[in-house]
mmCIF file of C-alpha atoms and ligand atoms in Angstrom:
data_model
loop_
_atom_site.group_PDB
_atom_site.id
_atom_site.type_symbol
_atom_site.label_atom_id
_atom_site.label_comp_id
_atom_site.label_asym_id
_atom_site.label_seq_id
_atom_site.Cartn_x
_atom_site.Cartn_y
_atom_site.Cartn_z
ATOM 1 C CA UNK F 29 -8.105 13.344 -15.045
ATOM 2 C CA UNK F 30 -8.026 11.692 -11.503
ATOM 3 C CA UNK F 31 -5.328 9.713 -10.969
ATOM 4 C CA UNK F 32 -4.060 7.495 -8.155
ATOM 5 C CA UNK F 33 -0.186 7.972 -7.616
ATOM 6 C CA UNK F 34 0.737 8.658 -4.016
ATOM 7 C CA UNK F 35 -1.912 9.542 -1.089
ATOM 8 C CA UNK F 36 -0.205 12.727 -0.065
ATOM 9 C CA UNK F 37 -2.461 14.839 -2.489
ATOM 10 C CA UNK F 38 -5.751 12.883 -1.117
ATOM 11 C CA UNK F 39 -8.158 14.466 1.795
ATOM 12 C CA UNK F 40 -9.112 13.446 4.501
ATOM 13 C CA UNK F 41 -13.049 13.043 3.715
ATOM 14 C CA UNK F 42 -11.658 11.491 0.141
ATOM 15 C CA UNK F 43 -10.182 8.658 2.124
ATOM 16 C CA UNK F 44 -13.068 8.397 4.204
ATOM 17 C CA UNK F 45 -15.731 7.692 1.663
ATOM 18 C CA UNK F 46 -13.361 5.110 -0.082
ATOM 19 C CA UNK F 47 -13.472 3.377 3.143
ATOM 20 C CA UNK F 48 -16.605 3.707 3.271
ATOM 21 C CA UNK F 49 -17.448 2.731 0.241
ATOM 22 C CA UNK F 50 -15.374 -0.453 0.552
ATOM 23 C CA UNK F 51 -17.214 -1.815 3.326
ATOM 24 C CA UNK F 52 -20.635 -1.482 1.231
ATOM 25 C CA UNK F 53 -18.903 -3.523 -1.587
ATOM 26 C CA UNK F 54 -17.709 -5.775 0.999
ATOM 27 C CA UNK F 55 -21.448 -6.039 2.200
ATOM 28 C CA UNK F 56 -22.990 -6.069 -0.940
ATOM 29 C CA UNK F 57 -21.344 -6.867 -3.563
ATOM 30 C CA UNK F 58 -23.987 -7.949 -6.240
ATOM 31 C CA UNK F 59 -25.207 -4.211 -5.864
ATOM 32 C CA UNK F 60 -22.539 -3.562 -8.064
ATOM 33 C CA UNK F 61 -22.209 -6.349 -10.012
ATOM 34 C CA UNK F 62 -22.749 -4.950 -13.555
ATOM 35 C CA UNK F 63 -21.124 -1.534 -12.399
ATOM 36 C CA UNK F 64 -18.060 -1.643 -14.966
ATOM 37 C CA UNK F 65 -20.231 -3.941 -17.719
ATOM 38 C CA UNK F 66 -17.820 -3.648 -21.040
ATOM 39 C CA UNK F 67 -14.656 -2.070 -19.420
ATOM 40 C CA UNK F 68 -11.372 -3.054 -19.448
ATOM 41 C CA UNK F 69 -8.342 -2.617 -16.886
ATOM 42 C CA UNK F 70 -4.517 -2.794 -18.438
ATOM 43 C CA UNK F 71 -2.567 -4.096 -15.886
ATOM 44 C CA UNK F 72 1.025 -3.316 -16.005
ATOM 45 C CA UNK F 73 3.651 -5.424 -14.346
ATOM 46 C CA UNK F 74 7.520 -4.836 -13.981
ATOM 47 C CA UNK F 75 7.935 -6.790 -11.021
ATOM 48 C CA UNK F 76 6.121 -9.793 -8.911
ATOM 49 C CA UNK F 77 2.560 -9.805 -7.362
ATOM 50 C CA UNK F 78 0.048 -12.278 -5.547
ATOM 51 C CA UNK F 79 -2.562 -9.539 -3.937
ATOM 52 C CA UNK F 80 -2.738 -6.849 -5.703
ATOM 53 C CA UNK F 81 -2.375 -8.661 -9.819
ATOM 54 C CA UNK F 82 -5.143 -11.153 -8.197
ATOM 55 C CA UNK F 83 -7.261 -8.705 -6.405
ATOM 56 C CA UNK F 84 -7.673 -6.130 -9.244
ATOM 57 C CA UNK F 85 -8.149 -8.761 -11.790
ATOM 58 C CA UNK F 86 -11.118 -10.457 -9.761
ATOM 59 C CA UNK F 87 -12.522 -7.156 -8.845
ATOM 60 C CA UNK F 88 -12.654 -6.280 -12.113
ATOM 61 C CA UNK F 89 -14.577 -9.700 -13.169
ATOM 62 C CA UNK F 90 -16.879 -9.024 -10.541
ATOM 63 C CA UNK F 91 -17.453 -5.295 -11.714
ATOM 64 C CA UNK F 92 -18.393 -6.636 -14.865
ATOM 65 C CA UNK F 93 -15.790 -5.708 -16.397
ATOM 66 C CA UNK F 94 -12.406 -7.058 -18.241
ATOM 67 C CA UNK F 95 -8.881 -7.550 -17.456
ATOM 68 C CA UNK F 96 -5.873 -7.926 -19.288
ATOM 69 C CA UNK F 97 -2.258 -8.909 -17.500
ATOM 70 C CA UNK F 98 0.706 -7.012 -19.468
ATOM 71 C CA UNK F 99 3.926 -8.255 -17.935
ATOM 72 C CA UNK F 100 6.557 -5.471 -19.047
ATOM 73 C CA UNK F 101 8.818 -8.316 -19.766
ATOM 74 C CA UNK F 102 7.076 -8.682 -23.272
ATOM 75 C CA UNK F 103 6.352 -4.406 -23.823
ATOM 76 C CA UNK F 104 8.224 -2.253 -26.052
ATOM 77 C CA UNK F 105 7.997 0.222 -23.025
ATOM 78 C CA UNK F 106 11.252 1.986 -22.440
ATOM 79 C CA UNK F 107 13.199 -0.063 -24.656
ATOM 80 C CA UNK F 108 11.836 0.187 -28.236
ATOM 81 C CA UNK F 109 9.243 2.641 -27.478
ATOM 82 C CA UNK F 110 9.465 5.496 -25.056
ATOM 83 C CA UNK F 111 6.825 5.544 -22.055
ATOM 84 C CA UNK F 112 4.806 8.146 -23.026
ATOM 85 C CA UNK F 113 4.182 6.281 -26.631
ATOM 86 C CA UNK F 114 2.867 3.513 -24.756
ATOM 87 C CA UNK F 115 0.477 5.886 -22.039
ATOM 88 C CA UNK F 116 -0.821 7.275 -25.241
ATOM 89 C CA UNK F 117 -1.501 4.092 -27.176
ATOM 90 C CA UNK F 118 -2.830 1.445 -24.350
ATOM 91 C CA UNK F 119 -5.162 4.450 -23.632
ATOM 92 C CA UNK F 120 -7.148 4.485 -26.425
ATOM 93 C CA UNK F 121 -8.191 0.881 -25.864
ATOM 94 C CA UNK F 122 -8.477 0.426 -22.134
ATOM 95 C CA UNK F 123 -10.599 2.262 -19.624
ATOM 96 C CA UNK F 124 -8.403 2.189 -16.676
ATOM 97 C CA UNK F 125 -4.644 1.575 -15.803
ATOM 98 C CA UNK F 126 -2.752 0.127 -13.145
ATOM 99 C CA UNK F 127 1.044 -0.161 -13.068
ATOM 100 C CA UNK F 128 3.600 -1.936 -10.733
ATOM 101 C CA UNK F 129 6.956 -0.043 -11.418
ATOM 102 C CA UNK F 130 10.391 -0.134 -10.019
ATOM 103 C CA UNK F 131 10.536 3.998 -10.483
ATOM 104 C CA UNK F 132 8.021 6.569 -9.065
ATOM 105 C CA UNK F 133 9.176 9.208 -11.943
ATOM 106 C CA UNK F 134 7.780 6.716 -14.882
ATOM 107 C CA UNK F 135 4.815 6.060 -13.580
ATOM 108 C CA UNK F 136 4.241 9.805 -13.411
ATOM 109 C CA UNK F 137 5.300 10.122 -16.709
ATOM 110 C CA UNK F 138 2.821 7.208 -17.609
ATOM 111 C CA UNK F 139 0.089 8.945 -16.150
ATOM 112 C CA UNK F 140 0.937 12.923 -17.033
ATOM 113 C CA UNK F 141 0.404 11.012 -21.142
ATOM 114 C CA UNK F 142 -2.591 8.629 -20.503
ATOM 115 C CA UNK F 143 -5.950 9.758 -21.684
ATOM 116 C CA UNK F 144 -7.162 7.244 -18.911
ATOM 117 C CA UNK F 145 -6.891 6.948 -14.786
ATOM 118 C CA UNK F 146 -3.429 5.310 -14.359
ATOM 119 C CA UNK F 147 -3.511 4.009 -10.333
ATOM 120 C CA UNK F 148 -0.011 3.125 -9.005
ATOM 121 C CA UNK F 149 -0.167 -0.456 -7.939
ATOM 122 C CA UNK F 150 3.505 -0.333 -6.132
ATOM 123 C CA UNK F 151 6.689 1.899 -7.428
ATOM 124 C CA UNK F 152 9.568 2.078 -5.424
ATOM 125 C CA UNK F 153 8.647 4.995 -3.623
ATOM 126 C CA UNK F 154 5.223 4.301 -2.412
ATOM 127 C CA UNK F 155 2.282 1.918 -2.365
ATOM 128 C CA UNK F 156 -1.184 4.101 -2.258
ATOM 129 C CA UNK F 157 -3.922 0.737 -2.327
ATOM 130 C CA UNK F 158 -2.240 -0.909 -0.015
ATOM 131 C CA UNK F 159 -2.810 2.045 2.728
ATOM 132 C CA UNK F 160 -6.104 2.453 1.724
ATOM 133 C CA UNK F 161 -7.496 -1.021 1.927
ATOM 134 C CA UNK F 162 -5.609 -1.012 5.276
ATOM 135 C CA UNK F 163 -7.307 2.214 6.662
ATOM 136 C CA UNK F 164 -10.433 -0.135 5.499
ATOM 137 C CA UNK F 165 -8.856 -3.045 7.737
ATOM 138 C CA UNK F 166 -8.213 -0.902 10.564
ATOM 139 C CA UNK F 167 -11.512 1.156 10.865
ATOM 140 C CA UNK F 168 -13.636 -2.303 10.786
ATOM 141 C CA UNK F 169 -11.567 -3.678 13.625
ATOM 142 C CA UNK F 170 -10.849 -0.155 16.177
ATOM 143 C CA UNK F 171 -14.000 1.218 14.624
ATOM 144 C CA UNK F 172 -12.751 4.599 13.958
ATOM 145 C CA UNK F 173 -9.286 5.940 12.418
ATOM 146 C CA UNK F 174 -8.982 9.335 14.292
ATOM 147 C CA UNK F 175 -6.903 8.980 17.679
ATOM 148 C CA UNK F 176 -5.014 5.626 17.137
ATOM 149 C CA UNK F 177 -1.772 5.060 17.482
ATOM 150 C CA UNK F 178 0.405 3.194 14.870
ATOM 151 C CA UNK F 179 4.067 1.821 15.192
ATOM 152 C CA UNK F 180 5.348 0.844 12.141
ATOM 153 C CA UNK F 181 8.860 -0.877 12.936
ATOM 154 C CA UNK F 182 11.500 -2.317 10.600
ATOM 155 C CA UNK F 183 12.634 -0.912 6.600
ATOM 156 C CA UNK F 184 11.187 2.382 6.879
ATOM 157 C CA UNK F 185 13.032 3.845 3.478
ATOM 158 C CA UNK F 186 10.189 2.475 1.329
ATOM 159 C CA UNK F 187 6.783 2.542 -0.452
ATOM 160 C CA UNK F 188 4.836 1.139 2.544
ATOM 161 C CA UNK F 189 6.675 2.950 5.280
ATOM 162 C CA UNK F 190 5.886 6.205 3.269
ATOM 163 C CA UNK F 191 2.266 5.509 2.082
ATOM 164 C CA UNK F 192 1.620 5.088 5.614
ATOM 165 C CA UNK F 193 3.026 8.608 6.792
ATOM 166 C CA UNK F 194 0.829 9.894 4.589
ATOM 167 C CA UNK F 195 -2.901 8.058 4.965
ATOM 168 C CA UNK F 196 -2.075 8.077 8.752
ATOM 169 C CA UNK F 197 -1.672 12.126 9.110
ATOM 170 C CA UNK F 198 -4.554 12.602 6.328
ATOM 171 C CA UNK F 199 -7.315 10.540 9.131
ATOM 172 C CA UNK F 200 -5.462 11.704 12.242
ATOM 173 C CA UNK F 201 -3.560 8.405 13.662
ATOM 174 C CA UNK F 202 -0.851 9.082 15.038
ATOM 175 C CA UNK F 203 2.137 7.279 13.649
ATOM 176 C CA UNK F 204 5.405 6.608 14.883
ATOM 177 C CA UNK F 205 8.001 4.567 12.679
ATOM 178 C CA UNK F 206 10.849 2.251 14.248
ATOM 179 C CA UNK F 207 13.907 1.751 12.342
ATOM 180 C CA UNK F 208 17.462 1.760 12.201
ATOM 181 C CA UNK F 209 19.422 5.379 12.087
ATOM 182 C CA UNK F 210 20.660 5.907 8.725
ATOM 183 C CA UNK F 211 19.242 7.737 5.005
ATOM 184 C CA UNK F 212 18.995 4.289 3.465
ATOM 185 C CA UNK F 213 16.901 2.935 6.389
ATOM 186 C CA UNK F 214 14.486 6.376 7.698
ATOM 187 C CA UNK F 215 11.360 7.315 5.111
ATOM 188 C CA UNK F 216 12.664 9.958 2.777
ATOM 189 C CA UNK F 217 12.864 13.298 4.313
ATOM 190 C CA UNK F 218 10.634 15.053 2.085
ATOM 191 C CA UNK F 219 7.813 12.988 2.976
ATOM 192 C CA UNK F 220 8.481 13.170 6.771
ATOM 193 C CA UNK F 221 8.277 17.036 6.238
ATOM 194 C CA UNK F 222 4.946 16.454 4.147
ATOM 195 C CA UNK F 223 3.293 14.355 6.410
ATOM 196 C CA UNK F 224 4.154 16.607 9.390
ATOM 197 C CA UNK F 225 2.319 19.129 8.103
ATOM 198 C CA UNK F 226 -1.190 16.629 7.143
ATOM 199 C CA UNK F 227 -0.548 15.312 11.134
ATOM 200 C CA UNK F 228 -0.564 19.446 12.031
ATOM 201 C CA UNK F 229 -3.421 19.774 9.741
ATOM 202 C CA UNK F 230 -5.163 16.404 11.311
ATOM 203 C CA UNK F 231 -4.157 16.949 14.810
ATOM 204 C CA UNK F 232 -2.267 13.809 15.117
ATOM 205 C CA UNK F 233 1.449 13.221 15.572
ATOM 206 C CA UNK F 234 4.722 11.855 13.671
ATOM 207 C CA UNK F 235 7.996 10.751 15.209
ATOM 208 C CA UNK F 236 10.507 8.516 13.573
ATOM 209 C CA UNK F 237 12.845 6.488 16.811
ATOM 210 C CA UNK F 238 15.827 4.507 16.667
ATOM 211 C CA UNK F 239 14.109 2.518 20.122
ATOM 212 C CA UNK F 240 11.845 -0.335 19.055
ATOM 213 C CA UNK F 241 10.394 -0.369 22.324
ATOM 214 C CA UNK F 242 9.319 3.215 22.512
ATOM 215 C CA UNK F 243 7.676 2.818 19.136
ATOM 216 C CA UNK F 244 5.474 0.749 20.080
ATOM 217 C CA UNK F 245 4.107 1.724 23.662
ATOM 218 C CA UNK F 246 0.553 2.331 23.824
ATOM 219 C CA UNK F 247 0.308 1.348 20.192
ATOM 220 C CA UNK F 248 -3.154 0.370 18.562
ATOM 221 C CA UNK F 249 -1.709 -0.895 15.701
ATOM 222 C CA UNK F 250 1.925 -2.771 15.101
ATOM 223 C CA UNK F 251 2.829 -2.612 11.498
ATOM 224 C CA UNK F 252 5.632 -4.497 9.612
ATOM 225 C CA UNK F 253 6.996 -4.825 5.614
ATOM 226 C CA UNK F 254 9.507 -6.844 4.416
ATOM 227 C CA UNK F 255 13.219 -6.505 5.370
ATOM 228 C CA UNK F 256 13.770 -7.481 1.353
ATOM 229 C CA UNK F 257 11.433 -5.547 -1.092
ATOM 230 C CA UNK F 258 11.002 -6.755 -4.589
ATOM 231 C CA UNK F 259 13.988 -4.122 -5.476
ATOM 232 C CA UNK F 260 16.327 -5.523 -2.586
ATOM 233 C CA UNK F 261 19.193 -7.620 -4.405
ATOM 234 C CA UNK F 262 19.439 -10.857 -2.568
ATOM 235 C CA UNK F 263 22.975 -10.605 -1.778
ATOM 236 C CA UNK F 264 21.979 -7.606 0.854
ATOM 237 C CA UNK F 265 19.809 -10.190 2.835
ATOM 238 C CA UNK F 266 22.226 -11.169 5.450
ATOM 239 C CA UNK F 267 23.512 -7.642 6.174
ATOM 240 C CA UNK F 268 19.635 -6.099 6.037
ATOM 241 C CA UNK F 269 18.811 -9.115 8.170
ATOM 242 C CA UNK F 270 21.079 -8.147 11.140
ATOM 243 C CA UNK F 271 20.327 -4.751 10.531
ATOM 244 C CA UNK F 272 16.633 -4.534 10.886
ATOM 245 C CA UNK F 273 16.613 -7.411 13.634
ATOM 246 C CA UNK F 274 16.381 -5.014 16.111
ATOM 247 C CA UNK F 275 12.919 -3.884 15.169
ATOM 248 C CA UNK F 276 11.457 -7.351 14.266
ATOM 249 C CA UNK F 277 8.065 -7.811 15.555
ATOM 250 C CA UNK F 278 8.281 -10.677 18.304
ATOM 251 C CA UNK F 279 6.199 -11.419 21.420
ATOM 252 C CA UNK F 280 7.931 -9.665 23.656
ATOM 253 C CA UNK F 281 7.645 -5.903 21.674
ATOM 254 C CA UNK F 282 3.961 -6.759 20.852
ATOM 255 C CA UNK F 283 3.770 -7.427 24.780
ATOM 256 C CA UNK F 284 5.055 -3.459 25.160
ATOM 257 C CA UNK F 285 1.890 -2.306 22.982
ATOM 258 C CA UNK F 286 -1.873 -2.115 24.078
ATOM 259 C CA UNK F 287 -3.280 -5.233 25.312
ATOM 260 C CA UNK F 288 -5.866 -5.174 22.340
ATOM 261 C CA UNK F 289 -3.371 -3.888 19.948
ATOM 262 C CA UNK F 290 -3.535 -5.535 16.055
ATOM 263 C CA UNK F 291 -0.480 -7.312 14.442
ATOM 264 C CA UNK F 292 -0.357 -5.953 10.580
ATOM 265 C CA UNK F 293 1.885 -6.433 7.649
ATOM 266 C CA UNK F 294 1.143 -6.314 4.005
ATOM 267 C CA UNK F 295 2.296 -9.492 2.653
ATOM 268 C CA UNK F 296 4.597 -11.329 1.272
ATOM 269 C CA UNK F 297 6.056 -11.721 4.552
ATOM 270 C CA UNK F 298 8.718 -14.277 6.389
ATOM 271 C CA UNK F 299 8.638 -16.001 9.665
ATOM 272 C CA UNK F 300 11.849 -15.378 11.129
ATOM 273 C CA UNK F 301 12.665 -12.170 9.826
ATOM 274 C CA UNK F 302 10.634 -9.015 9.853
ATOM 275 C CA UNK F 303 8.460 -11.129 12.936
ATOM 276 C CA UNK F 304 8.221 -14.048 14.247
ATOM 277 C CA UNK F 305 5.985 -16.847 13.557
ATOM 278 C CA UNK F 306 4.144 -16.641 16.957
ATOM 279 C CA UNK F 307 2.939 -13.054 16.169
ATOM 280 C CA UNK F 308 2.332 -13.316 12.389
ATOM 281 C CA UNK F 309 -0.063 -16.661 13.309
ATOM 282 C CA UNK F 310 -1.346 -15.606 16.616
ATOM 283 C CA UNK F 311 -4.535 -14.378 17.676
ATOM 284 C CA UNK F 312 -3.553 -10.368 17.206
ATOM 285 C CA UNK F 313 -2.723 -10.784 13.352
ATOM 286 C CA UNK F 314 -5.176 -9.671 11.239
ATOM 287 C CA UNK F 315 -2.732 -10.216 7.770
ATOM 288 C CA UNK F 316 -5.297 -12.353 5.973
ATOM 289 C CA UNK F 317 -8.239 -9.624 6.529
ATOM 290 C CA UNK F 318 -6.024 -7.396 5.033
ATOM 291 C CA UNK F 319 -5.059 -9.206 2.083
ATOM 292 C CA UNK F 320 -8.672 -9.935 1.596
ATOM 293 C CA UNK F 321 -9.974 -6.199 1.791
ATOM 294 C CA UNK F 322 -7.224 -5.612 -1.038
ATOM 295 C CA UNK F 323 -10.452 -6.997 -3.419
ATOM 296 C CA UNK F 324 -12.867 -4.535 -1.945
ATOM 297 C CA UNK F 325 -10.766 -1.562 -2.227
ATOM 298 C CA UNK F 326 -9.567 -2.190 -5.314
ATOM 299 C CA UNK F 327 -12.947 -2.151 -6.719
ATOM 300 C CA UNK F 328 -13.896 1.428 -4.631
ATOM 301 C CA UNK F 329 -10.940 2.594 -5.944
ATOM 302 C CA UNK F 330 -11.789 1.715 -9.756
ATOM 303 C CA UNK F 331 -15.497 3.165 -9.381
ATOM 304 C CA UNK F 332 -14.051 6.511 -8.166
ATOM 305 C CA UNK F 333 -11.576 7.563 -10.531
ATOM 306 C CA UNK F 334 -13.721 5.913 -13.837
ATOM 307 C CA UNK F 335 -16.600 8.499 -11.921
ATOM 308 C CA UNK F 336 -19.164 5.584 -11.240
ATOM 309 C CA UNK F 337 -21.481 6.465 -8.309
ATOM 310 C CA UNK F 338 -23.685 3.442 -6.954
HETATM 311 N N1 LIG S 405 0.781 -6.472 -0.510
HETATM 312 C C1 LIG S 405 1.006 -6.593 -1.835
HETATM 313 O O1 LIG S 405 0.980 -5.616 -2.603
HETATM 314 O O2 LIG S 405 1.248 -7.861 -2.218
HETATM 315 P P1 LIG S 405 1.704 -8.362 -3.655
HETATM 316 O O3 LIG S 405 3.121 -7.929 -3.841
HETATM 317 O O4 LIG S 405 1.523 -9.838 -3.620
HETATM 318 O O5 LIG S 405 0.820 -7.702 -4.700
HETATM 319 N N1 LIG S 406 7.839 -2.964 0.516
HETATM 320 C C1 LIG S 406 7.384 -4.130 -0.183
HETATM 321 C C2 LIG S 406 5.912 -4.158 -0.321
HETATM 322 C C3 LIG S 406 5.363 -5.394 -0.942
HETATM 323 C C4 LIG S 406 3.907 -5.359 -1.127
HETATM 324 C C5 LIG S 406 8.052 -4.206 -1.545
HETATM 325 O O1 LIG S 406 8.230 -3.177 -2.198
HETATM 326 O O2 LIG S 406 8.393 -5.306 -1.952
#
């Protein structure tokens, strides 16, 4: 059973032909109109979503297929009922799972006891569909993904920050991430170590900095995520706030990167903190492409692990 969890077990030519597929969904999207006729996708919600709840849901309506919205607010699902119960039941109805958790470990759990492909739509720990539709995003604008350079600056201990390490040393760009010195602030340690090894394997290159500015010389690609993560208590705001501001993504650091370099971040994001308004709505942001090929991978992804070849 193929699953969709975190990237670091994905290949390099795995990636590619997601991507690749993608774009021909993107191009032609009535070719596989019918392509998931009489399926249906669960999809499992602990926490809030715009992109990826919408995305999936209209991808799957344009498949063909069905989806149903299961907020974990109203499941029996680790209170009543233990999670593997509930892998083993929704899986004899539905085709295909996806599941926005606080905690990496359930989700595993979830998937190790459903009889159907459970994709991880954002735990804690990482954020697989977001990287890929981005490695989409990146190779329609640069035209290739091998040889780039991408600075990812700001909270760096979380899902994004570590999804990236990993799709960026699968296709060889190198990456180098921007934060503040600290465990709660650098990506987890076993994933640095992972990820080293894909770059070796790749031929590309991994440093983590404390110096905004070197991060993001002769970068391709200036990437940002929110300073305040669904899982971030409000009350830290203030204190994460002056914290990260050294890394926030303002004119003058995108000035330090290529002249032709992109402006990324996932979304949700806010002006005034993890960049300013002038970068985030000027003419080197390319947020709202990204947010839109969230639809078309979300669909590649779907055809690949229910084995549907068009
Ligand atoms: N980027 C992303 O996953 O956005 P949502 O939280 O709105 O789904
Ligand atoms: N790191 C962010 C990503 C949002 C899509 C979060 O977990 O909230």
């Amino acid at each position: 059973m193929d699953h969709l969890l975190d990237l670091g077990n994905w290949n390099e030519e795995e990636i590619k032909d997601l991507v690749e597929k993608a774009i021909d969904i993107k191009k032609n999207p009535e070719k596989y109109q019918n392509s998931l006729k009489n399926k249906t996708l669960l999809m499992i919600f602990e926490k809030p979503s715009l992109r990826t709840r919408v995305s999936f849901e209209v991808g799957m309506t344009q498949l063909g297929g069905h989806a149903i919205y299961y907020n974990l607010m109203t499941s029996p699902m680790g209170k009543k009922e233990s999670v593997s119960d509930t892998a083993k039941t929704a899986s004899r109805y539905v085709d295909i799972i996806i599941a926005r958790l606080y905690s990496h470990d359930i989700i595993i759990d979830f998937a190790k006891n459903s009889e159907v492909p459970v994709i991880n739509a954002l735990t804690d720990f990482s954020h697989p569909c977001q990287i890929l539709s981005d490695l989409q995003t990146i190779y329609e604008k640069k035209g290739k993904l091998k040889g780039l350079k991408l600075a990812y600056l700001g909270d760096s201990n979380n899902n994004v920050t570590h999804s990236l390490l990993y799709g960026c040393s699968i296709c060889g760009i190198d990456i180098v991430v921007g934060c503040p010195e600290g465990e709660k602030y650098e990506p987890k340690k076993d994933v640095i170590e992972k990820a080293k090894k894909l770059a070796e394997a790749s031929g590309s290159k991994i440093i983590i900095t404390h110096d905004a500015e070197k991060a993001v010389s002769e970068a391709d690609i200036i990437y940002t995520d929110s300073w305040m993560s669904y899982h971030i208590p409000e009350e830290e705001k203030e204190q994460r706030k002056s914290i990260f501001m050294p890394y926030q993504v303002n004119t003058e650091l995108m000035n330090q990167a290529k002249k032709d370099s992109i402006f990324m971040n996932c979304l949700p994001a806010i002006r005034g903190m993890e960049q300013t308004e002038d970068v985030i709505d000027g003419p080197q942001s390319i947020v709202f492409d990204q947010a839109e090929n969230r639809l078309h991978m979300q669909k590649a992804i779907m055809l690949k692990l229910m084995g549907v070849d068009i």
